[in-house]
PDB file of C-alpha atoms and ligand atoms in Angstrom:
ATOM      1  CA  MET A  73      -0.006   0.066  -0.135  1.00 43.00           C
ATOM      2  CA  ARG A  74       1.869   3.047  -1.143  1.00 41.00           C
ATOM      3  CA  LEU A  75       0.785   6.308   0.198  1.00 44.00           C
ATOM      4  CA  VAL A  76       1.252   9.421  -1.959  1.00 43.00           C
ATOM      5  CA  GLY A  77       1.411  12.882  -0.656  1.00 45.00           C
ATOM      6  CA  PRO A  78      -1.136  14.809   1.724  1.00 44.00           C
ATOM      7  CA  PRO A  79      -4.779  14.380   1.117  1.00 46.00           C
ATOM      8  CA  ALA A  80      -5.924  16.050  -2.216  1.00 45.00           C
ATOM      9  CA  GLU A  81      -8.157  19.005  -1.817  1.00 44.00           C
ATOM     10  CA  ALA A  82     -11.688  17.766  -2.527  1.00 44.00           C
ATOM     11  CA  PRO A  83     -12.262  17.670  -6.339  1.00 45.00           C
ATOM     12  CA  ALA A  84     -15.143  19.739  -8.071  1.00 44.00           C
ATOM     13  CA  SER A  85     -17.146  16.557  -8.802  1.00 50.00           C
ATOM     14  CA  PRO A  86     -19.581  15.692  -6.020  1.00 48.00           C
ATOM     15  CA  ARG A  87     -19.254  11.982  -6.882  1.00 46.00           C
ATOM     16  CA  ALA A  88     -15.582  12.196  -6.029  1.00 50.00           C
ATOM     17  CA  ARG A  89     -15.750  14.114  -2.935  1.00 83.00           C
ATOM     18  CA  THR A  90     -16.843  11.577  -0.409  1.00 96.00           C
ATOM     19  CA  LEU A  91     -15.231   8.428   0.881  1.00 98.00           C
ATOM     20  CA  GLY A  92     -16.835   5.165   1.435  1.00 98.00           C
ATOM     21  CA  ALA A  93     -15.925   2.803   4.289  1.00 98.00           C
ATOM     22  CA  VAL A  94     -17.654  -0.801   5.240  1.00 98.00           C
ATOM     23  CA  GLU A  95     -16.810  -2.539   8.112  1.00 97.00           C
ATOM     24  CA  LEU A  96     -17.502  -6.128   7.998  1.00 96.00           C
ATOM     25  CA  VAL A  97     -17.272  -8.229  11.430  1.00 93.00           C
ATOM     26  CA  PRO A  98     -19.092 -11.475  12.694  1.00 93.00           C
ATOM     27  CA  GLY A  99     -22.823 -10.928  12.727  1.00 95.00           C
ATOM     28  CA  ARG A 100     -22.678  -7.010  11.436  1.00 96.00           C
ATOM     29  CA  VAL A 101     -22.003  -4.832   8.452  1.00 97.00           C
ATOM     30  CA  ARG A 102     -21.524  -1.095   8.997  1.00 97.00           C
ATOM     31  CA  ALA A 103     -21.312   1.126   5.971  1.00 98.00           C
ATOM     32  CA  ALA A 104     -20.610   5.018   6.022  1.00 98.00           C
ATOM     33  CA  VAL A 105     -20.291   8.081   3.999  1.00 97.00           C
ATOM     34  CA  LEU A 106     -17.253  10.123   4.980  1.00 97.00           C
ATOM     35  CA  SER A 107     -16.264  13.730   3.953  1.00 96.00           C
ATOM     36  CA  ALA A 108     -12.579  13.878   2.612  1.00 94.00           C
ATOM     37  CA  SER A 109     -11.647  15.152   6.133  1.00 94.00           C
ATOM     38  CA  GLY A 110     -12.784  12.159   7.638  1.00 95.00           C
ATOM     39  CA  ARG A 111     -16.171  13.277   9.068  1.00 95.00           C
ATOM     40  CA  VAL A 112     -18.786  10.798   9.012  1.00 96.00           C
ATOM     41  CA  LEU A 113     -21.705  12.130   7.029  1.00 96.00           C
ATOM     42  CA  GLU A 114     -24.154   9.336   6.670  1.00 96.00           C
ATOM     43  CA  ARG A 115     -24.353   5.842   8.211  1.00 96.00           C
ATOM     44  CA  ALA A 116     -26.187   2.355   7.799  1.00 97.00           C
ATOM     45  CA  GLU A 117     -25.841  -0.780   9.796  1.00 97.00           C
ATOM     46  CA  ALA A 118     -27.483  -4.267   9.144  1.00 97.00           C
ATOM     47  CA  ALA A 119     -27.002  -7.469  10.764  1.00 97.00           C
ATOM     48  CA  TYR A 120     -26.793 -11.279   9.745  1.00 96.00           C
ATOM     49  CA  PRO A 121     -26.537 -14.411  11.733  1.00 95.00           C
ATOM     50  CA  PRO A 122     -22.979 -15.246  12.352  1.00 92.00           C
ATOM     51  CA  ASN A 123     -23.727 -18.908  12.132  1.00 91.00           C
ATOM     52  CA  ALA A 124     -25.632 -18.727   8.608  1.00 88.00           C
ATOM     53  CA  ARG A 125     -24.321 -21.603   6.236  1.00 85.00           C
ATOM     54  CA  GLY A 126     -24.800 -19.862   3.027  1.00 89.00           C
ATOM     55  CA  ARG A 127     -23.890 -16.362   1.696  1.00 94.00           C
ATOM     56  CA  SER A 128     -27.055 -15.110   1.197  1.00 96.00           C
ATOM     57  CA  GLU A 129     -27.661 -13.690   4.509  1.00 96.00           C
ATOM     58  CA  VAL A 130     -24.434 -11.899   4.149  1.00 96.00           C
ATOM     59  CA  ASP A 131     -25.100 -10.571   1.013  1.00 97.00           C
ATOM     60  CA  ALA A 132     -28.429  -9.261   2.022  1.00 97.00           C
ATOM     61  CA  ALA A 133     -27.021  -7.311   4.774  1.00 97.00           C
ATOM     62  CA  LEU A 134     -24.172  -6.043   2.736  1.00 97.00           C
ATOM     63  CA  THR A 135     -26.789  -4.936   0.143  1.00 98.00           C
ATOM     64  CA  ALA A 136     -28.804  -3.118   2.873  1.00 98.00           C
ATOM     65  CA  ALA A 137     -25.636  -1.405   4.452  1.00 98.00           C
ATOM     66  CA  ALA A 138     -24.805  -0.462   1.147  1.00 97.00           C
ATOM     67  CA  GLY A 139     -28.076   1.516   0.610  1.00 97.00           C
ATOM     68  CA  VAL A 140     -26.018   4.351   2.277  1.00 97.00           C
ATOM     69  CA  PHE A 141     -24.090   5.097  -0.929  1.00 97.00           C
ATOM     70  CA  ALA A 142     -27.387   5.087  -3.127  1.00 93.00           C
ATOM     71  CA  GLY A 143     -27.487   8.177  -5.169  1.00 87.00           C
ATOM     72  CA  HIS A 144     -24.136   9.661  -4.476  1.00 88.00           C
ATOM     73  CA  PRO A 145     -21.301   6.920  -5.024  1.00 93.00           C
ATOM     74  CA  PRO A 146     -18.079   7.821  -3.199  1.00 96.00           C
ATOM     75  CA  ALA A 147     -14.956   7.972  -4.741  1.00 95.00           C
ATOM     76  CA  GLY A 148     -14.146   4.563  -3.707  1.00 97.00           C
ATOM     77  CA  ILE A 149     -14.821   2.101  -0.667  1.00 98.00           C
ATOM     78  CA  GLY A 150     -12.451   0.801   1.919  1.00 98.00           C
ATOM     79  CA  VAL A 151     -13.581  -2.323   3.932  1.00 98.00           C
ATOM     80  CA  ALA A 152     -12.223  -2.919   7.246  1.00 96.00           C
ATOM     81  CA  ALA A 153     -12.882  -6.760   7.706  1.00 95.00           C
ATOM     82  CA  ALA A 154     -12.408  -9.186  10.699  1.00 89.00           C
ATOM     83  CA  GLY A 155     -10.481 -12.369  10.375  1.00 86.00           C
ATOM     84  CA  ILE A 156      -8.004 -13.355   7.610  1.00 87.00           C
ATOM     85  CA  VAL A 157      -8.015 -11.003   4.469  1.00 91.00           C
ATOM     86  CA  ASP A 158      -6.571 -11.353   1.005  1.00 92.00           C
ATOM     87  CA  PRO A 159      -6.311  -7.657  -0.067  1.00 92.00           C
ATOM     88  CA  ALA A 160      -4.945  -8.491  -3.508  1.00 93.00           C
ATOM     89  CA  ALA A 161      -7.576 -11.107  -4.407  1.00 95.00           C
ATOM     90  CA  GLY A 162     -10.201  -8.746  -2.583  1.00 96.00           C
ATOM     91  CA  LEU A 163     -11.669 -11.485  -0.353  1.00 95.00           C
ATOM     92  CA  ILE A 164     -12.072 -12.568   3.284  1.00 95.00           C
ATOM     93  CA  VAL A 165     -10.184 -15.737   3.600  1.00 93.00           C
ATOM     94  CA  GLU A 166     -11.803 -16.934   6.876  1.00 90.00           C
ATOM     95  CA  VAL A 167     -13.278 -15.382  10.092  1.00 89.00           C
ATOM     96  CA  ASN A 168     -13.635 -17.746  13.101  1.00 81.00           C
ATOM     97  CA  ASP A 169     -17.093 -18.979  13.786  1.00 84.00           C
ATOM     98  CA  VAL A 170     -18.452 -17.409  10.599  1.00 92.00           C
ATOM     99  CA  PRO A 171     -18.553 -20.264   7.770  1.00 92.00           C
ATOM    100  CA  ALA A 172     -20.469 -17.907   5.352  1.00 94.00           C
ATOM    101  CA  LEU A 173     -17.371 -15.580   5.231  1.00 95.00           C
ATOM    102  CA  ARG A 174     -14.969 -18.280   4.240  1.00 95.00           C
ATOM    103  CA  GLY A 175     -13.708 -17.067   0.834  1.00 96.00           C
ATOM    104  CA  TYR A 176     -16.235 -14.256   0.619  1.00 97.00           C
ATOM    105  CA  PRO A 177     -15.686 -12.134  -2.159  1.00 97.00           C
ATOM    106  CA  VAL A 178     -16.464  -8.790  -0.459  1.00 97.00           C
ATOM    107  CA  CYS A 179     -14.964  -6.594  -3.108  1.00 98.00           C
ATOM    108  CA  GLU A 180     -16.589  -8.053  -6.060  1.00 98.00           C
ATOM    109  CA  ARG A 181     -19.948  -8.048  -4.281  1.00 97.00           C
ATOM    110  CA  LEU A 182     -19.620  -4.415  -3.118  1.00 97.00           C
ATOM    111  CA  GLY A 183     -18.232  -3.280  -6.638  1.00 97.00           C
ATOM    112  CA  ALA A 184     -21.237  -4.656  -8.326  1.00 97.00           C
ATOM    113  CA  LEU A 185     -23.543  -2.827  -5.733  1.00 97.00           C
ATOM    114  CA  VAL A 186     -22.238   0.573  -5.750  1.00 97.00           C
ATOM    115  CA  GLY A 187     -20.068   0.493  -9.128  1.00 96.00           C
ATOM    116  CA  VAL A 188     -16.959   2.263  -7.630  1.00 96.00           C
ATOM    117  CA  PRO A 189     -13.565   0.635  -6.589  1.00 97.00           C
ATOM    118  CA  VAL A 190     -13.428  -1.428  -3.436  1.00 98.00           C
ATOM    119  CA  ARG A 191     -10.190  -2.285  -1.409  1.00 97.00           C
ATOM    120  CA  VAL A 192     -10.462  -4.743   1.539  1.00 97.00           C
ATOM    121  CA  GLU A 193      -7.847  -4.893   4.626  1.00 94.00           C
ATOM    122  CA  HIS A 194      -7.693  -6.204   8.097  1.00 90.00           C
ATOM    123  CA  ARG A 195      -9.397  -3.885  10.388  1.00 89.00           C
ATOM    124  CA  ALA A 196      -6.761  -3.616  13.178  1.00 86.00           C
ATOM    125  CA  ARG A 197      -4.018  -2.849  10.315  1.00 88.00           C
ATOM    126  CA  LEU A 198      -6.386  -0.743   8.472  1.00 91.00           C
ATOM    127  CA  GLN A 199      -7.295   1.731  11.564  1.00 93.00           C
ATOM    128  CA  VAL A 200      -3.297   3.030  11.177  1.00 96.00           C
ATOM    129  CA  LEU A 201      -4.439   4.755   7.770  1.00 96.00           C
ATOM    130  CA  GLY A 202      -7.612   6.493   9.806  1.00 96.00           C
ATOM    131  CA  ASP A 203      -4.842   7.891  12.026  1.00 96.00           C
ATOM    132  CA  ARG A 204      -2.374   8.547   9.131  1.00 97.00           C
ATOM    133  CA  TRP A 205      -5.042  10.796   7.160  1.00 96.00           C
ATOM    134  CA  PHE A 206      -7.427  12.045   9.964  1.00 95.00           C
ATOM    135  CA  GLY A 207      -5.690  11.790  13.399  1.00 95.00           C
ATOM    136  CA  ALA A 208      -2.742  11.959  15.485  1.00 96.00           C
ATOM    137  CA  GLY A 209      -0.492  10.135  12.681  1.00 96.00           C
ATOM    138  CA  ARG A 210      -1.295  12.844   9.995  1.00 95.00           C
ATOM    139  CA  GLY A 211       1.714  13.411   7.714  1.00 91.00           C
ATOM    140  CA  ARG A 212       3.924  10.592   9.471  1.00 96.00           C
ATOM    141  CA  ARG A 213       5.425   7.782   7.139  1.00 95.00           C
ATOM    142  CA  THR A 214       6.043   5.421  10.041  1.00 97.00           C
ATOM    143  CA  PHE A 215       3.977   5.060  13.325  1.00 97.00           C
ATOM    144  CA  ALA A 216       1.763   2.363  15.103  1.00 97.00           C
ATOM    145  CA  SER A 217      -2.118   2.507  15.859  1.00 97.00           C
ATOM    146  CA  VAL A 218      -3.212   0.035  18.750  1.00 96.00           C
ATOM    147  CA  SER A 219      -6.572  -0.998  19.751  1.00 94.00           C
ATOM    148  CA  THR A 220      -6.887  -1.695  23.597  1.00 95.00           C
ATOM    149  CA  GLY A 221      -9.505  -3.104  25.757  1.00 95.00           C
ATOM    150  CA  GLU A 222     -11.807  -5.972  24.450  1.00 92.00           C
ATOM    151  CA  VAL A 223      -9.925  -6.069  21.342  1.00 88.00           C
ATOM    152  CA  LEU A 224      -6.194  -5.765  20.962  1.00 93.00           C
ATOM    153  CA  GLY A 225      -4.222  -5.390  18.037  1.00 91.00           C
ATOM    154  CA  VAL A 226      -1.620  -3.049  16.268  1.00 95.00           C
ATOM    155  CA  GLY A 227      -1.650  -1.524  12.776  1.00 94.00           C
ATOM    156  CA  ILE A 228       1.882  -0.466  11.482  1.00 96.00           C
ATOM    157  CA  LEU A 229       2.656   2.130   8.788  1.00 96.00           C
ATOM    158  CA  TYR A 230       6.192   1.634   7.930  1.00 96.00           C
ATOM    159  CA  GLU A 231       7.987   4.043   5.421  1.00 95.00           C
ATOM    160  CA  GLY A 232       4.515   4.786   4.032  1.00 93.00           C
ATOM    161  CA  GLU A 233       3.305   1.360   3.769  1.00 92.00           C
ATOM    162  CA  VAL A 234       0.850  -0.721   5.898  1.00 92.00           C
ATOM    163  CA  VAL A 235       2.904  -3.575   7.091  1.00 91.00           C
ATOM    164  CA  ALA A 236       0.442  -6.348   5.938  1.00 85.00           C
ATOM    165  CA  PRO A 237       2.212  -9.763   5.053  1.00 83.00           C
ATOM    166  CA  LEU A 238      -0.148 -12.393   3.641  1.00 78.00           C
ATOM    167  CA  GLY A 239      -1.172 -14.612   6.645  1.00 75.00           C
ATOM    168  CA  GLY A 240       0.083 -12.141   9.050  1.00 78.00           C
ATOM    169  CA  ARG A 241      -2.056 -10.894  12.122  1.00 80.00           C
ATOM    170  CA  SER A 242      -2.353  -7.932  14.172  1.00 85.00           C
ATOM    171  CA  GLY A 243      -0.374  -9.038  17.247  1.00 90.00           C
ATOM    172  CA  ALA A 244      -2.903  -9.957  19.636  1.00 91.00           C
ATOM    173  CA  HIS A 245      -1.497 -13.657  19.610  1.00 92.00           C
ATOM    174  CA  MET A 246       2.397 -12.811  19.856  1.00 93.00           C
ATOM    175  CA  ALA A 247       3.831 -14.817  22.618  1.00 93.00           C
ATOM    176  CA  VAL A 248       5.013 -12.375  25.118  1.00 93.00           C
ATOM    177  CA  THR A 249       4.822 -14.341  28.511  1.00 88.00           C
ATOM    178  CA  GLY A 250       5.687 -17.866  29.714  1.00 85.00           C
ATOM    179  CA  GLY A 251       2.537 -18.215  31.578  1.00 77.00           C
ATOM    180  CA  ASP A 252       0.316 -20.903  31.086  1.00 82.00           C
ATOM    181  CA  GLU A 253      -3.020 -19.436  30.598  1.00 84.00           C
ATOM    182  CA  ARG A 254      -4.889 -21.010  27.415  1.00 90.00           C
ATOM    183  CA  CYS A 255      -5.630 -18.240  24.888  1.00 91.00           C
ATOM    184  CA  THR A 256      -9.026 -18.442  22.603  1.00 86.00           C
ATOM    185  CA  CYS A 257      -6.558 -19.388  19.852  1.00 86.00           C
ATOM    186  CA  GLY A 258      -5.320 -22.723  21.943  1.00 90.00           C
ATOM    187  CA  ASN A 259      -1.578 -21.492  22.490  1.00 92.00           C
ATOM    188  CA  THR A 260      -0.483 -20.046  25.731  1.00 94.00           C
ATOM    189  CA  GLY A 261       1.568 -16.660  26.395  1.00 94.00           C
ATOM    190  CA  CYS A 262      -0.463 -14.692  24.046  1.00 95.00           C
ATOM    191  CA  TRP A 263      -0.105 -11.075  24.491  1.00 96.00           C
ATOM    192  CA  LYS A 264      -4.133 -11.099  24.648  1.00 94.00           C
ATOM    193  CA  THR A 265      -4.200 -13.162  27.588  1.00 95.00           C
ATOM    194  CA  VAL A 266      -2.590 -10.561  29.733  1.00 95.00           C
ATOM    195  CA  ALA A 267      -3.456  -7.345  28.075  1.00 96.00           C
ATOM    196  CA  THR A 268      -7.271  -7.132  27.696  1.00 96.00           C
ATOM    197  CA  THR A 269     -10.224  -6.064  29.657  1.00 96.00           C
ATOM    198  CA  ARG A 270     -11.010  -9.536  30.394  1.00 95.00           C
ATOM    199  CA  TRP A 271      -7.561  -9.993  32.100  1.00 95.00           C
ATOM    200  CA  LEU A 272      -7.800  -6.818  33.884  1.00 97.00           C
ATOM    201  CA  ARG A 273     -11.657  -7.664  35.075  1.00 96.00           C
ATOM    202  CA  ALA A 274     -10.582 -11.158  36.206  1.00 95.00           C
ATOM    203  CA  ARG A 275      -7.641  -9.839  38.291  1.00 95.00           C
ATOM    204  CA  ALA A 276      -9.428  -6.932  39.952  1.00 96.00           C
ATOM    205  CA  ALA A 277     -12.253  -9.539  40.889  1.00 95.00           C
ATOM    206  CA  ALA A 278      -9.340 -11.900  42.626  1.00 95.00           C
ATOM    207  CA  LEU A 279      -8.148  -8.989  44.458  1.00 95.00           C
ATOM    208  CA  GLY A 280     -11.419  -8.124  45.829  1.00 94.00           C
ATOM    209  CA  LEU A 281     -11.719  -4.758  43.738  1.00 93.00           C
ATOM    210  CA  GLY A 282     -15.061  -5.554  42.445  1.00 87.00           C
ATOM    211  CA  ALA A 283     -16.221  -7.862  39.648  1.00 80.00           C
ATOM    212  CA  ARG A 284     -17.011  -4.873  37.481  1.00 82.00           C
ATOM    213  CA  ALA A 285     -14.063  -2.735  38.154  1.00 88.00           C
ATOM    214  CA  ASP A 286     -13.009  -0.888  34.887  1.00 95.00           C
ATOM    215  CA  LEU A 287      -9.794   0.912  34.056  1.00 97.00           C
ATOM    216  CA  GLY A 288     -11.213   4.333  34.745  1.00 97.00           C
ATOM    217  CA  ALA A 289     -12.307   3.313  38.453  1.00 96.00           C
ATOM    218  CA  LEU A 290      -9.182   1.399  39.069  1.00 97.00           C
ATOM    219  CA  VAL A 291      -7.100   4.457  38.003  1.00 96.00           C
ATOM    220  CA  ALA A 292      -9.194   7.067  40.282  1.00 96.00           C
ATOM    221  CA  SER A 293      -9.302   4.343  43.183  1.00 94.00           C
ATOM    222  CA  ALA A 294      -7.186   5.546  46.191  1.00 94.00           C
ATOM    223  CA  ASP A 295      -6.877   1.593  47.032  1.00 95.00           C
ATOM    224  CA  ALA A 296      -3.101   0.629  46.680  1.00 96.00           C
ATOM    225  CA  ARG A 297      -3.915  -2.615  45.180  1.00 96.00           C
ATOM    226  CA  ALA A 298      -5.817  -0.928  42.223  1.00 96.00           C
ATOM    227  CA  ARG A 299      -2.724   1.384  41.694  1.00 95.00           C
ATOM    228  CA  ALA A 300      -0.602  -1.655  41.612  1.00 97.00           C
ATOM    229  CA  LEU A 301      -3.082  -3.509  39.391  1.00 97.00           C
ATOM    230  CA  VAL A 302      -3.023  -0.653  36.839  1.00 98.00           C
ATOM    231  CA  ALA A 303       0.596  -0.606  36.932  1.00 97.00           C
ATOM    232  CA  GLU A 304       0.721  -4.320  35.986  1.00 97.00           C
ATOM    233  CA  TYR A 305      -1.759  -4.023  33.387  1.00 98.00           C
ATOM    234  CA  ALA A 306       0.344  -1.266  31.938  1.00 97.00           C
ATOM    235  CA  GLU A 307       3.438  -3.446  32.002  1.00 96.00           C
ATOM    236  CA  ASN A 308       1.303  -6.111  30.078  1.00 96.00           C
ATOM    237  CA  LEU A 309       0.314  -3.801  27.313  1.00 97.00           C
ATOM    238  CA  VAL A 310       3.832  -2.570  26.991  1.00 96.00           C
ATOM    239  CA  LEU A 311       5.019  -6.176  26.601  1.00 95.00           C
ATOM    240  CA  GLY A 312       3.768  -6.338  23.141  1.00 96.00           C
ATOM    241  CA  LEU A 313       4.176  -2.517  22.198  1.00 96.00           C
ATOM    242  CA  VAL A 314       8.035  -2.713  23.284  1.00 94.00           C
ATOM    243  CA  ASN A 315       8.397  -5.583  20.573  1.00 93.00           C
ATOM    244  CA  VAL A 316       6.751  -3.465  17.956  1.00 94.00           C
ATOM    245  CA  GLN A 317       9.111  -0.719  18.958  1.00 93.00           C
ATOM    246  CA  GLN A 318      12.191  -2.815  18.992  1.00 90.00           C
ATOM    247  CA  LEU A 319      11.331  -4.120  15.459  1.00 91.00           C
ATOM    248  CA  PHE A 320       9.874  -1.199  13.756  1.00 93.00           C
ATOM    249  CA  ALA A 321      10.758   1.849  15.751  1.00 93.00           C
ATOM    250  CA  PRO A 322       7.768   3.579  15.104  1.00 95.00           C
ATOM    251  CA  GLY A 323       8.224   6.332  17.574  1.00 94.00           C
ATOM    252  CA  LEU A 324       4.672   7.058  17.828  1.00 97.00           C
ATOM    253  CA  PHE A 325       1.983   4.928  19.164  1.00 98.00           C
ATOM    254  CA  VAL A 326      -1.606   6.177  18.727  1.00 97.00           C
ATOM    255  CA  LEU A 327      -3.753   4.411  21.237  1.00 97.00           C
ATOM    256  CA  HIS A 328      -7.492   3.698  20.801  1.00 95.00           C
ATOM    257  CA  GLY A 329     -10.158   2.297  22.867  1.00 93.00           C
ATOM    258  CA  GLU A 330      -9.860   1.501  26.637  1.00 95.00           C
ATOM    259  CA  ALA A 331      -6.605   3.316  27.212  1.00 96.00           C
ATOM    260  CA  ARG A 332      -8.520   6.287  27.049  1.00 95.00           C
ATOM    261  CA  ASP A 333     -10.349   5.619  30.487  1.00 96.00           C
ATOM    262  CA  GLY A 334      -7.118   5.349  31.857  1.00 96.00           C
ATOM    263  CA  GLY A 335      -6.485   9.067  31.466  1.00 96.00           C
ATOM    264  CA  GLU A 336      -3.071  10.824  31.618  1.00 97.00           C
ATOM    265  CA  HIS A 337      -1.914   8.550  34.220  1.00 97.00           C
ATOM    266  CA  PHE A 338      -2.048   5.596  32.284  1.00 98.00           C
ATOM    267  CA  ARG A 339      -0.662   7.082  29.030  1.00 98.00           C
ATOM    268  CA  ALA A 340       2.192   8.392  31.218  1.00 98.00           C
ATOM    269  CA  LEU A 341       3.001   4.926  32.551  1.00 97.00           C
ATOM    270  CA  LEU A 342       2.886   3.524  29.128  1.00 97.00           C
ATOM    271  CA  GLU A 343       4.997   6.002  27.785  1.00 97.00           C
ATOM    272  CA  GLU A 344       7.822   5.841  30.603  1.00 95.00           C
ATOM    273  CA  ARG A 345       8.079   2.256  30.441  1.00 93.00           C
ATOM    274  CA  LEU A 346       8.406   2.194  26.531  1.00 93.00           C
ATOM    275  CA  ARG A 347      11.052   4.849  26.504  1.00 93.00           C
ATOM    276  CA  ARG A 348      13.076   2.917  29.196  1.00 89.00           C
ATOM    277  CA  ASP A 349      13.216  -0.470  27.062  1.00 76.00           C
ATOM    278  CA  GLY A 350      12.186   0.491  23.670  1.00 64.00           C
ATOM    279  CA  ALA A 351      14.406   3.497  22.465  1.00 69.00           C
ATOM    280  CA  GLY A 352      17.508   2.399  21.039  1.00 74.00           C
ATOM    281  CA  PRO A 353      20.326   4.607  19.427  1.00 80.00           C
ATOM    282  CA  GLY A 354      19.067   6.663  16.717  1.00 84.00           C
ATOM    283  CA  ALA A 355      15.379   5.796  16.954  1.00 85.00           C
ATOM    284  CA  GLU A 356      12.953   8.490  17.641  1.00 90.00           C
ATOM    285  CA  PRO A 357      12.036   8.327  21.390  1.00 92.00           C
ATOM    286  CA  PRO A 358       8.632   6.463  21.563  1.00 95.00           C
ATOM    287  CA  ARG A 359       5.709   8.930  22.380  1.00 97.00           C
ATOM    288  CA  VAL A 360       2.299   7.603  23.391  1.00 98.00           C
ATOM    289  CA  VAL A 361      -0.815   9.508  22.071  1.00 98.00           C
ATOM    290  CA  VAL A 362      -4.511   8.565  23.192  1.00 97.00           C
ATOM    291  CA  ALA A 363      -7.118   9.085  20.393  1.00 94.00           C
ATOM    292  CA  ASP A 364     -10.564  10.377  21.370  1.00 88.00           C
ATOM    293  CA  THR A 365     -12.146   8.815  18.162  1.00 88.00           C
ATOM    294  CA  ALA A 366     -15.484   7.174  18.884  1.00 88.00           C
ATOM    295  CA  VAL A 367     -14.999   3.328  19.253  1.00 84.00           C
ATOM    296  CA  ASP A 368     -17.629   2.878  16.303  1.00 86.00           C
ATOM    297  CA  ASP A 369     -15.764   5.131  14.021  1.00 93.00           C
ATOM    298  CA  ILE A 370     -12.079   3.804  14.169  1.00 92.00           C
ATOM    299  CA  ALA A 371     -12.534   1.123  11.592  1.00 93.00           C
ATOM    300  CA  LEU A 372     -14.738   3.237   9.192  1.00 97.00           C
ATOM    301  CA  LEU A 373     -11.846   5.875   9.318  1.00 97.00           C
ATOM    302  CA  GLY A 374      -9.393   3.266   8.534  1.00 96.00           C
ATOM    303  CA  GLY A 375     -11.493   2.275   5.358  1.00 97.00           C
ATOM    304  CA  ALA A 376     -11.993   5.803   4.251  1.00 97.00           C
ATOM    305  CA  GLY A 377      -8.081   6.408   4.760  1.00 96.00           C
ATOM    306  CA  LEU A 378      -7.607   3.142   2.298  1.00 96.00           C
ATOM    307  CA  VAL A 379      -9.437   4.940  -0.117  1.00 97.00           C
ATOM    308  CA  LEU A 380      -7.471   8.065   0.036  1.00 95.00           C
ATOM    309  CA  SER A 381      -4.003   6.018   0.068  1.00 93.00           C
ATOM    310  CA  HIS A 382      -4.989   4.751  -3.260  1.00 90.00           C
ATOM    311  CA  ARG A 383      -6.229   7.764  -5.058  1.00 84.00           C
TER     312      ARG A 383
HETATM  313 ZN1  LIG B 300      -3.638 -16.555  21.196  1.00 53.10          ZN
END
């Protein structure tokens, strides 16, 4: 994915002025029309049964959501998809527990519905393009964008291109610890087992800090155990980030999702720890920025960024 220059000025043709974005995840399709500056102008959503065997229900949901583009086709559509994606072939290879999406030709289907160019990429990788064009990564050629909370993943822009090797993933299953907790993928030691909301909640409950404690409440708590837990959670998150810094030296980490609830305290914990372990000689000292993008818009902005990246 080669990026060329800053966002173009809105062209005169109304047809080319807007950007299309679609997010396709288990059970749901979201679609939106965005302005060239990344403002969501209109959105639509449709559901399908994730356990559907055939494709007709996915087709129907896609058709319903794509109705948002009727009458004013965008310059192009970027699809942010869950699972394993083949961007060159324009299809979804597979999504766990969604048999109907195996080999689903999402670009061909949407292209036929809307009549504009369509590209697909994995949603966690794609979010880096949302930050690249519309957010804290604007104008940068190298940086990382991180999802935190229930979903963990890293998108990396390196020298202007999204790091997206075929068969690669978004980092949630990097082995970062020798622990024996079993991950949803079947392995042990995955980053996801120690750096998501699920871990934080379980640990808070085990410490007697409440079964529904969240990061914001733990940060605000005067309880020393809560402070220690927040510091441990930050360390766990950094376990993954520091490896990304070591390998790609992105310098900037834009965090989305739960990290926002941790406020400046949590952001500073992450940045200090990253600077201690992650800044090699010659590398830009790592900086952590927490984005205030609405969670529902992160993937859609990535889709719109994908369109701009190929203009
Ligand atoms: Zn795993």
